XYZ file of C-alpha atoms in Angstrom:
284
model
C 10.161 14.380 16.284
C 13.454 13.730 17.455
C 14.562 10.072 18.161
C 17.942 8.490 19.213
C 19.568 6.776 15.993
C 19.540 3.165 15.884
C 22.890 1.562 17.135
C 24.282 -0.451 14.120
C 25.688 -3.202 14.348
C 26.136 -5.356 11.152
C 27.769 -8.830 10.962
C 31.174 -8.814 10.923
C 31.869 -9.478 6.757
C 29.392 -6.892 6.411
C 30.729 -4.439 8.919
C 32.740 -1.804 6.365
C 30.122 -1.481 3.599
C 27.405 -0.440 6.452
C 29.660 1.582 8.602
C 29.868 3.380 5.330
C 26.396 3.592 4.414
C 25.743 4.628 8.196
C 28.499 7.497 7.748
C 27.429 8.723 4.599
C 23.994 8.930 5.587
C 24.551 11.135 9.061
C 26.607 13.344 6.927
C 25.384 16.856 5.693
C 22.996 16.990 2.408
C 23.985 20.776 1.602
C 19.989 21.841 2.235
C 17.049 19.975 2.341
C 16.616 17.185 -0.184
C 13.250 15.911 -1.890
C 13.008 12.243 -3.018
C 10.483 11.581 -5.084
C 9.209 7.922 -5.407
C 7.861 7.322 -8.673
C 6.280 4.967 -11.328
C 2.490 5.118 -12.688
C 1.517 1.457 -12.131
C -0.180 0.681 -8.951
C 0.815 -2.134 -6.881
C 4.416 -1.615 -7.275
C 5.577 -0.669 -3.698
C 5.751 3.099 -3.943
C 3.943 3.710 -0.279
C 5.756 0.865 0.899
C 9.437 2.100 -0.053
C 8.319 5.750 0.825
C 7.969 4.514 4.529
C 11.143 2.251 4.656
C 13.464 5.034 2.801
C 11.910 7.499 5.731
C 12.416 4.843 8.466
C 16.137 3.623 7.047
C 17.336 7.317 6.932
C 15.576 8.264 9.980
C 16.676 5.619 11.682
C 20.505 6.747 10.779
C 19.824 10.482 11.455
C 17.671 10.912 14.259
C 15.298 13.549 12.836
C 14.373 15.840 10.187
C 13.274 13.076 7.849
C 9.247 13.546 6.685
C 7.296 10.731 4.325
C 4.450 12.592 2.874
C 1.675 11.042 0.459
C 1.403 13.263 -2.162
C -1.205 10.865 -4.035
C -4.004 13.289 -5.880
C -6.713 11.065 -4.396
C -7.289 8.943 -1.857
C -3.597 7.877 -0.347
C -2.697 5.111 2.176
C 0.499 5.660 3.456
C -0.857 8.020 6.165
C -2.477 4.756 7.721
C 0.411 2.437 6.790
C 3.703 4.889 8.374
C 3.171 6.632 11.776
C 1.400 6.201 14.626
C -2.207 8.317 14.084
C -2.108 10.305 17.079
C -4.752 12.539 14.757
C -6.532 12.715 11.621
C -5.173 16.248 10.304
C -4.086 15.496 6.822
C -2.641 17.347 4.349
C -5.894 19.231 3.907
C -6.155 20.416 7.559
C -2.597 21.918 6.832
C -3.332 23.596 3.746
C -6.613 25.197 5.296
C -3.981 26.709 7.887
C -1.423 27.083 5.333
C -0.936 30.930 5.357
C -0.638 31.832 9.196
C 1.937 28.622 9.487
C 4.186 30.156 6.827
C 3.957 33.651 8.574
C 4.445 32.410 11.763
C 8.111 33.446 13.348
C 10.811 30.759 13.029
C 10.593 29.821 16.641
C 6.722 29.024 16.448
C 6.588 27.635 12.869
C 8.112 24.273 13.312
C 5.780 23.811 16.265
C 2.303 24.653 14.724
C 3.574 22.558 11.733
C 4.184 19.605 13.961
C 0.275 19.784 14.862
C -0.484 18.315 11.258
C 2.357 15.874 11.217
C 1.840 12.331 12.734
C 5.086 10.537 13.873
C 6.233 6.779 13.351
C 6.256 5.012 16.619
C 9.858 4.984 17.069
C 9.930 8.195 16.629
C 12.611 8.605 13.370
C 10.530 10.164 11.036
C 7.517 12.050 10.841
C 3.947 12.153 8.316
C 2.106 14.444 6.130
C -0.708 12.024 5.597
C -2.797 12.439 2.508
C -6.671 12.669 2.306
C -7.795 9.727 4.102
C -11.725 10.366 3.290
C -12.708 9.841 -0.339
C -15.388 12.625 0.516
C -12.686 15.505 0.945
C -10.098 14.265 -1.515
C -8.760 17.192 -3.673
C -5.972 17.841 -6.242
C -3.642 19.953 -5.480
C -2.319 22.695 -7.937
C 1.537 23.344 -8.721
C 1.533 26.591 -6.771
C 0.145 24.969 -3.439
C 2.456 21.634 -4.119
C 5.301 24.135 -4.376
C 4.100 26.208 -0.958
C 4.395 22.759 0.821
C 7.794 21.538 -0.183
C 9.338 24.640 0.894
C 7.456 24.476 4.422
C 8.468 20.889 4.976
C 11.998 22.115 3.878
C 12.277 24.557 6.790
C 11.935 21.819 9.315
C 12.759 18.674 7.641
C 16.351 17.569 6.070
C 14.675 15.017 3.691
C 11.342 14.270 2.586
C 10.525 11.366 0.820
C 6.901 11.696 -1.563
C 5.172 8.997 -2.700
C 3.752 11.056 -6.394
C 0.881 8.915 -6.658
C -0.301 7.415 -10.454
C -1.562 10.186 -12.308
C 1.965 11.739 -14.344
C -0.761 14.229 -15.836
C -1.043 15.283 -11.965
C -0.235 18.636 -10.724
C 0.585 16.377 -7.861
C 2.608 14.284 -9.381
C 4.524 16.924 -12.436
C 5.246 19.719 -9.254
C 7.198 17.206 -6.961
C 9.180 15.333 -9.798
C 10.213 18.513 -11.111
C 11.222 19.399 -7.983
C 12.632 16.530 -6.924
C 16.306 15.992 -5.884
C 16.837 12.384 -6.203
C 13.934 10.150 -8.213
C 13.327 6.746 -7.130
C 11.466 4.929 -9.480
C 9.812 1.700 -7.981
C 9.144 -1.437 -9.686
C 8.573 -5.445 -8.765
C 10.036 -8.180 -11.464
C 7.223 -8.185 -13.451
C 6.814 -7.515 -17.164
C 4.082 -4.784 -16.855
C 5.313 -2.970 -13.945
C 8.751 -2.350 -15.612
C 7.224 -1.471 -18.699
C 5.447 1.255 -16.927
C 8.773 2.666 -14.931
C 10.392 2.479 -18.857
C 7.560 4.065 -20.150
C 7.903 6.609 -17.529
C 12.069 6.886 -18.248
C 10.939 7.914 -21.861
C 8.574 10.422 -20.438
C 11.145 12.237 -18.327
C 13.165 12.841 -21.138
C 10.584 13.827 -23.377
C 9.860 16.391 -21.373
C 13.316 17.911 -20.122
C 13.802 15.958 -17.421
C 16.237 13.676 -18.596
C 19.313 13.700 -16.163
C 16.975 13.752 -13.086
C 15.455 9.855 -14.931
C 19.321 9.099 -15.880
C 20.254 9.739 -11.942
C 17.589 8.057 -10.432
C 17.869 4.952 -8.388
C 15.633 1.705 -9.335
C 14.644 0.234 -6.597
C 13.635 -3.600 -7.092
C 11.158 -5.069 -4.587
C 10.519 -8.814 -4.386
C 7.138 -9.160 -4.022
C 7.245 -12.952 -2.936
C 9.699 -15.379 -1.144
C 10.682 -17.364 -3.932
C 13.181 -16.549 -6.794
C 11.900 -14.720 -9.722
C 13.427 -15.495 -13.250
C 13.287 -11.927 -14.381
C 15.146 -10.202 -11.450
C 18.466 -10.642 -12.547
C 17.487 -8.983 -16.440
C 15.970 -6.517 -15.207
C 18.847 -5.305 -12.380
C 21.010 -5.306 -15.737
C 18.534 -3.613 -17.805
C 17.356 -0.727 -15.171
C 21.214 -0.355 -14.957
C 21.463 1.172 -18.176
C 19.108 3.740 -17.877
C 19.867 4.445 -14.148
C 22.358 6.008 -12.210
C 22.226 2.387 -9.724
C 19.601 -0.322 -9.224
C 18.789 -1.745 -5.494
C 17.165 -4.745 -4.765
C 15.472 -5.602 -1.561
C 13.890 -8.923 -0.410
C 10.557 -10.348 0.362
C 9.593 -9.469 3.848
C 6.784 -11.313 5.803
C 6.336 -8.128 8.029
C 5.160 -6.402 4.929
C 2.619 -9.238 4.075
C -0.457 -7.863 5.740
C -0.293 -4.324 3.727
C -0.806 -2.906 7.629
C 1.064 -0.645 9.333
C 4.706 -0.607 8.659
C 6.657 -1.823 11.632
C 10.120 -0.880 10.802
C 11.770 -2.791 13.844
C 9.903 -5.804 12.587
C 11.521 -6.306 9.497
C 14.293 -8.764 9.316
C 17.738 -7.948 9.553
C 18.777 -9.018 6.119
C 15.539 -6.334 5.253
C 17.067 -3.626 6.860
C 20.350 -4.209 5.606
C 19.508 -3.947 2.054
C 17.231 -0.814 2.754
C 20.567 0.682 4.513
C 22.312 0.209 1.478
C 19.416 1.351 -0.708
C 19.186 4.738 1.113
C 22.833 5.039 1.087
C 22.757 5.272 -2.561
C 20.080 7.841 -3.024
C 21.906 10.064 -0.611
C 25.029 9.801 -1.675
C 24.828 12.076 -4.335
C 24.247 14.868 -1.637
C 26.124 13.927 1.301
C 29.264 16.412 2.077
């Protein structure tokens, strides 16, 4: 749904690097652009930075940015982003798959809307996931493929959080497809084990230059300082394309729904800057 952009307006030391960020992210991606948020440890902010990376860019744009939960089971970003104005979930949509991509031009963006919930400011919209563990259903490569190209008709980026499972249809269809990968990790031994684990993967398998141009993104987790931030910023940087870090947010505490205008400035800020560089790669 459309929205009117946020009106930034960053401190004054700060004031070039985030008029830049805010310029390059307004700017034209050259066609519609998948991010994929990735790493197959739980617990290490994927929904979370799916949300914010839809609600930072969205919030710059104005529309045509879409956070969809692409987990193979159960997913919870559909009751963490948006404001649930319905239940449809990505299962109503594919059950009404084939008369939405039929539809004329002028129609399809509307019917499509129907399955879509919207974040209360309005900046970005939702393809929730399966929400009932009763109807929950993997998804194969052809279908995942169907989708992206729907979602690509109406939206101008679409951020996916891919779940656990790398043996996933789910998860294989949108990395391969994926644009920019964002792989998500907290300063914690096991969780970047996992996300290097996962680096090794991606070139085992082809994939290579999409890992070596992916962006780490570094949550903190807690307020205090954490003695294995700063190593692994440096080490992430060598198998990375860049490495963003943003900060402990009491907002985010509850594991509710995401409030984007809630988050503290110096939150937003670094989420500005985060988006900025998985953009920029696109932006003309």
């Amino acid at each position: 749904m459309p929205s009117n952009p946020i009106e930034w307006r960053p401190a004054p030391t700060a004031s070039s690097a985030a008029d830049a960020e805010v310029n390059l992210l307004r700017r034209d991606l050259g066609g519609p652009r998948v991010l994929a948020f990735a790493n197959p440890k739980g617990g290490v902010h994927k929904t979370t930075a799916t949300v914010l990376a839809a609600a930072t860019i969205g919030s710059v744009r104005g529309r045509g940015v879409l956070a969809w939960d692409d987990n193979e089971l159960r997913g919870t970003l559909g009751l963490r982003a948006g404001s649930a104005r319905h239940a449809r979930t990505i299962r109503h949509l594919l059950a009404d798959l084939v008369t939405i991509e039929n539809a004329p031009s002028y129609e399809m963006a509307d019917l499509l809307d129907g399955y879509l919930r919207h974040a209360s400011d309005g900046s970005y919209d939702v393809l929730a996931g399966e929400e009932s563990p009763r109807f929950a259903q993997r998804l194969d490569s052809h279908t995942v493929r169907r989708v992206l190209d729907l979602l690509g008709r109406t939206h101008d980026v679409i951020c996916v959080d891919t779940g656990n499972n790398v043996e996933s249809a789910n998860w294989q269809t949108v990395v391969q497809a994926a644009d920019q990968l964002v792989i998500t990790t907290v300063p914690r031994e096991d969780a970047a084990f996992t996300a290097d684990w996962m680096i090794d993967l991606l070139h085992e398998v082809g994939l290579g230059r999409l890992a070596e141009n992916a962006v780490t993104l570094l949550s903190c987790p807690t307020p205090g300082p954490s003695a294995l931030l700063e190593d692994l910023r440096a080490h992430f940087a060598t198998r990375t394309r860049a490495v963003a870090v943003v900060p402990y947010d009491a907002a985010l505490e509850p594991g509710s729904s995401i409030e984007y205008a809630a988050l503290q400035p110096s939150t937003r800020r670094a989420w500005l800057s985060a988006a900025a560089m998985m953009l920029e790669p696109f932006a003309r």
